[in-house]
Coordinates of N, CA and C in Angstrom, one line a residue:
X174 N -16.9 -40.3 48.1 CA -17.4 -40.4 49.4 C -16.3 -40.2 50.4
X175 N -16.5 -39.3 51.4 CA -15.6 -39.1 52.5 C -16.3 -39.4 53.8
X176 N -15.6 -40.1 54.7 CA -16.2 -40.4 56.0 C -15.2 -39.9 57.0
X177 N -15.7 -39.5 58.1 CA -14.9 -39.1 59.3 C -15.2 -40.2 60.3
X178 N -14.1 -40.8 60.8 CA -14.2 -41.9 61.8 C -14.5 -41.3 63.1
X179 N -15.5 -42.0 63.8 CA -16.0 -41.5 65.1 C -15.1 -41.8 66.3
X180 N -14.0 -41.1 66.4 CA -13.2 -41.2 67.6 C -13.1 -39.9 68.3
X181 N -12.9 -40.0 69.6 CA -12.9 -38.7 70.4 C -11.5 -38.1 70.5
X182 N -10.4 -38.9 70.5 CA -9.1 -38.4 70.6 C -8.6 -38.0 69.2
X183 N -8.0 -36.8 69.1 CA -7.5 -36.4 67.8 C -6.2 -37.1 67.5
X184 N -5.9 -37.4 66.3 CA -4.6 -38.0 65.9 C -3.4 -37.1 66.3
X185 N -2.3 -37.7 66.6 CA -1.1 -36.9 67.0 C -0.1 -36.8 65.9
X186 N -0.4 -37.4 64.7 CA 0.5 -37.3 63.6 C -0.3 -37.1 62.3
X187 N 0.4 -36.7 61.2 CA -0.2 -36.5 59.9 C 0.3 -37.8 59.1
X188 N -0.7 -38.5 58.6 CA -0.3 -39.8 58.0 C -1.3 -40.1 56.8
X189 N -0.8 -40.9 55.9 CA -1.5 -41.4 54.7 C -1.3 -42.9 54.7
X190 N -2.4 -43.7 54.7 CA -2.3 -45.1 54.7 C -2.3 -45.7 53.3
X191 N -1.8 -46.9 53.1 CA -1.9 -47.6 51.8 C -3.3 -47.9 51.4
X192 N -3.7 -47.7 50.2 CA -5.0 -47.9 49.7 C -5.3 -49.4 49.8
X193 N -6.6 -49.8 49.9 CA -7.0 -51.2 49.9 C -8.4 -51.3 49.2
X194 N -8.7 -52.4 48.5 CA -7.7 -53.4 48.1 C -6.8 -52.8 47.0
X195 N -5.6 -53.4 46.8 CA -4.7 -53.0 45.8 C -4.0 -54.2 45.2
X196 N -4.2 -54.6 44.0 CA -4.9 -53.8 43.0 C -6.4 -53.9 43.3
X197 N -7.2 -53.0 42.6 CA -8.6 -52.8 42.9 C -9.4 -53.0 41.6
X198 N -10.7 -53.3 41.9 CA -11.7 -53.4 40.8 C -13.1 -53.6 41.5
X199 N -14.0 -52.7 41.4 CA -13.9 -51.4 40.7 C -13.6 -50.2 41.6
X200 N -13.5 -50.4 42.9 CA -13.2 -49.3 43.8 C -12.0 -49.6 44.7
X201 N -11.4 -48.5 45.3 CA -10.4 -48.7 46.3 C -10.6 -47.6 47.3
X202 N -10.1 -47.9 48.5 CA -10.3 -47.0 49.7 C -9.0 -46.5 50.2
X203 N -9.0 -45.2 50.5 CA -7.8 -44.6 51.1 C -8.1 -44.0 52.4
X204 N -7.2 -44.1 53.4 CA -7.4 -43.5 54.7 C -6.3 -42.5 55.0
X205 N -6.6 -41.5 55.7 CA -5.5 -40.5 56.1 C -6.0 -39.9 57.4
X206 N -5.0 -39.3 58.1 CA -5.3 -38.6 59.4 C -4.5 -37.3 59.4
X207 N -5.2 -36.4 60.1 CA -4.6 -35.0 60.2 C -4.5 -34.7 61.7
X208 N -3.4 -34.2 62.1 CA -3.3 -33.8 63.6 C -3.6 -32.3 63.8
X209 N -3.9 -31.6 62.7 CA -4.4 -30.2 62.9 C -5.3 -29.9 61.7
X210 N -6.1 -28.9 61.9 CA -7.0 -28.5 60.8 C -6.3 -27.8 59.7
X211 N -6.8 -27.9 58.5 CA -6.2 -27.2 57.4 C -6.9 -27.6 56.1
X212 N -6.5 -27.0 55.0 CA -7.0 -27.3 53.7 C -6.3 -28.6 53.2
X213 N -7.2 -29.5 52.6 CA -6.7 -30.8 52.2 C -7.0 -30.9 50.7
X214 N -6.0 -31.5 50.0 CA -6.3 -31.9 48.6 C -5.8 -33.4 48.5
X215 N -6.6 -34.3 48.1 CA -6.3 -35.7 47.8 C -6.6 -35.9 46.3
X216 N -5.5 -36.2 45.6 CA -5.7 -36.3 44.1 C -5.1 -37.6 43.6
X217 N -5.6 -38.0 42.5 CA -5.2 -39.3 41.8 C -4.3 -38.8 40.6
X218 N -3.2 -39.5 40.3 CA -2.3 -39.2 39.2 C -2.0 -40.5 38.5
X219 N -1.7 -40.4 37.1 CA -1.3 -41.5 36.4 C 0.2 -41.6 36.4
X220 N 0.8 -42.6 35.7 CA 2.3 -42.8 35.8 C 3.0 -41.6 35.1
X221 N 2.4 -40.9 34.2 CA 3.0 -39.8 33.5 C 2.9 -38.5 34.4
X222 N 2.2 -38.6 35.5 CA 2.1 -37.4 36.4 C 0.9 -36.5 36.1
X223 N 0.1 -37.0 35.2 CA -1.1 -36.2 34.9 C -2.2 -36.4 36.0
X224 N -2.8 -35.3 36.4 CA -3.8 -35.5 37.5 C -5.1 -36.0 36.8
X225 N -5.6 -37.1 37.3 CA -6.8 -37.8 36.8 C -8.0 -37.2 37.5
X226 N -7.9 -37.1 38.8 CA -9.1 -36.6 39.5 C -8.7 -36.1 40.9
X227 N -9.4 -35.1 41.4 CA -9.3 -34.6 42.7 C -10.4 -35.2 43.5
X228 N -10.1 -35.9 44.6 CA -11.1 -36.6 45.4 C -11.6 -35.7 46.5
X229 N -10.6 -34.9 47.1 CA -10.9 -34.0 48.2 C -10.2 -32.7 47.9
X230 N -10.9 -31.6 48.1 CA -10.3 -30.3 48.0 C -11.2 -29.3 48.9
X231 N -10.8 -29.3 50.2 CA -11.6 -28.6 51.2 C -10.9 -28.5 52.5
X232 N -11.3 -27.5 53.3 CA -10.8 -27.4 54.6 C -11.3 -28.6 55.5
X233 N -10.5 -29.1 56.3 CA -10.9 -30.2 57.2 C -10.4 -30.0 58.6
X234 N -11.1 -30.5 59.5 CA -10.6 -30.5 60.9 C -9.7 -31.6 61.2
X235 N -8.9 -31.6 62.3 CA -8.1 -32.7 62.7 C -9.0 -33.9 62.8
X236 N -8.5 -35.1 62.4 CA -9.2 -36.3 62.5 C -8.8 -37.3 61.6
X237 N -9.5 -38.4 61.5 CA -9.2 -39.6 60.6 C -10.3 -39.6 59.6
X238 N -9.9 -39.8 58.3 CA -10.8 -39.8 57.2 C -10.6 -41.0 56.3
X239 N -11.7 -41.4 55.7 CA -11.7 -42.5 54.7 C -12.4 -42.0 53.4
X240 N -11.8 -42.3 52.3 CA -12.4 -41.9 51.0 C -12.3 -43.0 50.0
X241 N -13.3 -43.2 49.2 CA -13.2 -44.2 48.1 C -13.0 -43.6 46.8
X242 N -12.3 -44.2 45.9 CA -12.2 -43.8 44.5 C -12.8 -44.9 43.7
X243 N -13.7 -44.5 42.8 CA -14.4 -45.5 42.0 C -13.8 -45.7 40.6
X244 N -12.5 -45.3 40.5 CA -11.8 -45.5 39.2 C -12.2 -44.6 38.1
X245 N -12.9 -43.5 38.3 CA -13.3 -42.6 37.3 C -12.4 -41.4 37.3
X246 N -12.4 -40.7 36.1 CA -11.6 -39.5 36.0 C -12.5 -38.3 36.4
X247 N -11.9 -37.1 36.1 CA -12.7 -35.8 36.5 C -13.9 -35.7 35.7
X248 N -14.0 -36.3 34.5 CA -15.2 -36.2 33.7 C -16.2 -37.3 33.9
X249 N -15.9 -38.2 34.9 CA -16.8 -39.3 35.2 C -16.6 -40.5 34.3
X250 N -15.6 -40.5 33.5 CA -15.3 -41.6 32.6 C -14.4 -42.6 33.4
X251 N -14.5 -43.9 33.1 CA -13.7 -44.9 33.7 C -12.2 -44.7 33.3
X252 N -11.3 -44.6 34.2 CA -9.9 -44.4 33.9 C -9.4 -45.7 33.3
X253 N -8.4 -45.6 32.4 CA -7.8 -46.7 31.8 C -7.1 -47.6 32.8
X254 N -7.1 -48.9 32.5 CA -6.4 -49.9 33.4 C -4.9 -49.4 33.5
X255 N -4.3 -49.6 34.7 CA -2.9 -49.2 34.8 C -2.6 -48.9 36.3
X256 N -1.5 -48.2 36.5 CA -1.0 -47.9 37.8 C -1.3 -46.4 38.1
X257 N -1.8 -46.2 39.2 CA -2.1 -44.8 39.6 C -1.5 -44.5 41.0
X258 N -1.2 -43.2 41.2 CA -0.7 -42.8 42.5 C -1.7 -41.8 43.1
X259 N -1.7 -41.6 44.4 CA -2.5 -40.6 45.0 C -1.6 -39.8 45.9
X260 N -1.9 -38.5 46.0 CA -1.1 -37.6 46.8 C -2.0 -36.8 47.7
X261 N -1.6 -36.7 49.0 CA -2.3 -35.9 50.0 C -1.5 -34.7 50.3
X262 N -2.1 -33.5 50.1 CA -1.5 -32.2 50.3 C -2.2 -31.5 51.4
X263 N -1.5 -31.1 52.4 CA -2.0 -30.3 53.6 C -1.0 -29.2 54.0
X264 N -1.4 -28.3 54.8 CA -0.4 -27.4 55.3 C 0.8 -28.0 56.0
X265 N 0.7 -29.3 56.5 CA 1.8 -30.0 57.1 C 2.7 -30.7 56.2
X266 N 2.3 -30.7 54.9 CA 3.2 -31.4 53.9 C 2.4 -32.2 52.9
X267 N 3.2 -33.0 52.1 CA 2.6 -33.8 51.1 C 3.1 -35.2 51.3
X268 N 2.2 -36.2 51.0 CA 2.5 -37.6 51.1 C 1.9 -38.3 49.9

């Protein structure tokens, strides 16, 4: 699920917020903002660096976004308990 927050002023920075809740069960929410339009990829990785799931892979306009991860992998299976990282990639950089 991706949501665009309804604000009129575009963000002035590119940022990725801490997920919440953390630790999570069964879902966690991530928020990010883009100060310019571009292709976005938001992906989940395990401690070994293996990509577990891509949550967003699409062009997006400047704005603030919220997305939930339900703890499942790319095949829809529940990911193992453990520590996961998420990475936001845009034309402005990676976080």
